[in-house]
mmCIF file of C-alpha atoms in Angstrom:
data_model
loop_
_atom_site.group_PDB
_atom_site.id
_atom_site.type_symbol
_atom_site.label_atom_id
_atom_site.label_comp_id
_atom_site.label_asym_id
_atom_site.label_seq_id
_atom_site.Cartn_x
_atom_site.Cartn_y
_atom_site.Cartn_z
ATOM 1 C CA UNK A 1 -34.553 26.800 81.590
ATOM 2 C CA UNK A 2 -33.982 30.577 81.600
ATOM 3 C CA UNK A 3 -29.796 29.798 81.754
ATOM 4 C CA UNK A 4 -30.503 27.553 78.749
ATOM 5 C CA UNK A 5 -31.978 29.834 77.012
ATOM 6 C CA UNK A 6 -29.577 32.354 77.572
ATOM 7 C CA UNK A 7 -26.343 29.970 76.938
ATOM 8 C CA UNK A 8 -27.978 27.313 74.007
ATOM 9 C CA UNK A 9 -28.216 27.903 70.878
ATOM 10 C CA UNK A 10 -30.093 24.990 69.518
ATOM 11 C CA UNK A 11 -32.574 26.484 72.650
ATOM 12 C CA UNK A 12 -32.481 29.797 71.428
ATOM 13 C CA UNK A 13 -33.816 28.686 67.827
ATOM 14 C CA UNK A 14 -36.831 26.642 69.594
ATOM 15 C CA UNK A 15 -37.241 30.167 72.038
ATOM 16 C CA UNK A 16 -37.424 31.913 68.471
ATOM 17 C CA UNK A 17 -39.470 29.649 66.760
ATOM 18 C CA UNK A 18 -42.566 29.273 69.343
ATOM 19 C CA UNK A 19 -42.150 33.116 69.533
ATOM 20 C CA UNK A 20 -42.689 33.628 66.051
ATOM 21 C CA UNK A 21 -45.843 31.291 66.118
ATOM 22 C CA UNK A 22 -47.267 32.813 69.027
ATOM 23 C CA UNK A 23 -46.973 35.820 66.773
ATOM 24 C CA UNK A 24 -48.342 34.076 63.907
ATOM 25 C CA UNK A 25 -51.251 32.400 65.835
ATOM 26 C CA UNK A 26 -52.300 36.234 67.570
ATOM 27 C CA UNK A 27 -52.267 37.892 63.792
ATOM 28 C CA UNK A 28 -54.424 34.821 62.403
ATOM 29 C CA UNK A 29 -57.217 36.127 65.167
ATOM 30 C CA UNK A 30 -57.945 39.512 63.296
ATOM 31 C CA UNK A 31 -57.399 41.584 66.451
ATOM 32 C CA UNK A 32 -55.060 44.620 66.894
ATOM 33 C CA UNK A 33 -51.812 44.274 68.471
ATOM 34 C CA UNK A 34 -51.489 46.829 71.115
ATOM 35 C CA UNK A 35 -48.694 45.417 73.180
ATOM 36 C CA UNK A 36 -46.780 42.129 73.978
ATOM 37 C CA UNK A 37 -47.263 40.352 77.307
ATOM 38 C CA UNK A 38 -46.386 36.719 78.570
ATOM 39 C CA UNK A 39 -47.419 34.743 81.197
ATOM 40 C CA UNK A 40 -45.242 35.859 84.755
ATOM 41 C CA UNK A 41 -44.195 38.058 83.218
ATOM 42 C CA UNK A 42 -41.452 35.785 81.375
ATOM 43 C CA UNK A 43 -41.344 38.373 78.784
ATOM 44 C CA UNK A 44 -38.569 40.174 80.934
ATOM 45 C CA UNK A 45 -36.462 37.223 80.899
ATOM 46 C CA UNK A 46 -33.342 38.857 78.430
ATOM 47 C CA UNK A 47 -33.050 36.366 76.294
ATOM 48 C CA UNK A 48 -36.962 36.250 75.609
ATOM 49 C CA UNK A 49 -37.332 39.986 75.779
ATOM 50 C CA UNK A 50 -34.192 40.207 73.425
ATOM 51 C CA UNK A 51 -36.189 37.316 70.550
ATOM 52 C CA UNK A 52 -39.682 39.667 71.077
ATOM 53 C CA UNK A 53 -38.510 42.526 70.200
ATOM 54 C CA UNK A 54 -36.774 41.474 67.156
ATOM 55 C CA UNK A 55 -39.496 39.246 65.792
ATOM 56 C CA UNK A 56 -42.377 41.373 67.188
ATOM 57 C CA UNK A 57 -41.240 44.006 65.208
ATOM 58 C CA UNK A 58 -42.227 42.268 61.761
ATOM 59 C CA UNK A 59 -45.736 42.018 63.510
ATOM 60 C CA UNK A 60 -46.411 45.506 64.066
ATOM 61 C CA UNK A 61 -45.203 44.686 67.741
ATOM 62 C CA UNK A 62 -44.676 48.737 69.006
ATOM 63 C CA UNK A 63 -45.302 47.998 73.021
ATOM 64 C CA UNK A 64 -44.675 45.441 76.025
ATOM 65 C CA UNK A 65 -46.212 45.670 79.064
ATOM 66 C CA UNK A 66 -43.352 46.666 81.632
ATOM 67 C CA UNK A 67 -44.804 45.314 85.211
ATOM 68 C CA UNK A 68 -44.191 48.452 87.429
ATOM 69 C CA UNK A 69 -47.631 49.415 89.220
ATOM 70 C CA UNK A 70 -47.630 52.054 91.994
ATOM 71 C CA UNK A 71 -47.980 50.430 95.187
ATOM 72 C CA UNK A 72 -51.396 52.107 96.076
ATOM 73 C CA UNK A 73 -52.650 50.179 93.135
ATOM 74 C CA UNK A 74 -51.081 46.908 94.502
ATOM 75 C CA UNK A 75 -52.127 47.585 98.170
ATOM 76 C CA UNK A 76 -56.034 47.607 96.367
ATOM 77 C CA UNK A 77 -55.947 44.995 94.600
ATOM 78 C CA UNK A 78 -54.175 42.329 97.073
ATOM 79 C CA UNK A 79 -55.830 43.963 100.074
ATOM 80 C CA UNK A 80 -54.804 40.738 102.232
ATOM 81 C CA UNK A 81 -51.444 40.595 101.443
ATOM 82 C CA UNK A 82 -50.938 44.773 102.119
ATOM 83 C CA UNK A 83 -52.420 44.289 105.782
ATOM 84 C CA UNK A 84 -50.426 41.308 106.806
ATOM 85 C CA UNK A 85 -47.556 43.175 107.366
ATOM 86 C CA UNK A 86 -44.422 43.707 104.898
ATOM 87 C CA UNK A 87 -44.043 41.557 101.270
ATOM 88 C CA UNK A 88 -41.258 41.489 98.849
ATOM 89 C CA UNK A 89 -43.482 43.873 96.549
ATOM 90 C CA UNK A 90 -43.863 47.007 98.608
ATOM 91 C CA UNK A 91 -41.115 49.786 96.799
#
């Protein structure tokens, strides 16, 4: 999915469109946008991260949550996985 996005166009325009509604759909609820954010973080994906920042911007979009917390605050919060032994998240 993330290589069609990246090489489609006709995939690109759908990417665009549901990003634009998602948009449309978070204005309609009357709450302040502080920051853009997407589930697993797919928001980093550059295609998607490319179509948010130029739509979000005629939203008011001025933030997106980069996922880059210190491991001390990782280590707290998955206490299990920091004591059995090394993972793929420590820096």
């Amino acid at each position: 999915m993330g290589v069609d996005m990246f090489l489609r166009p006709k995939v690109r325009r759908q990417l665009a469109a549901e990003i634009a509604a998602q948009f449309e759909a978070f204005r309609a609820s009357g709450l302040r946008l502080d920051h853009v954010n997407a589930h697993k973080h797919f928001h980093l994906h550059p295609t998607v991260a490319g179509q948010i920042i130029e739509i979000g911007r005629r939203f008011g979009m001025s933030a997106a949550r980069v996922p880059m917390e210190p491991v001390s605050v990782l280590h707290r919060i998955e206490r299990a996985l920091a004591l059995s032994g090394p993972c793929s998240w420590r820096l």
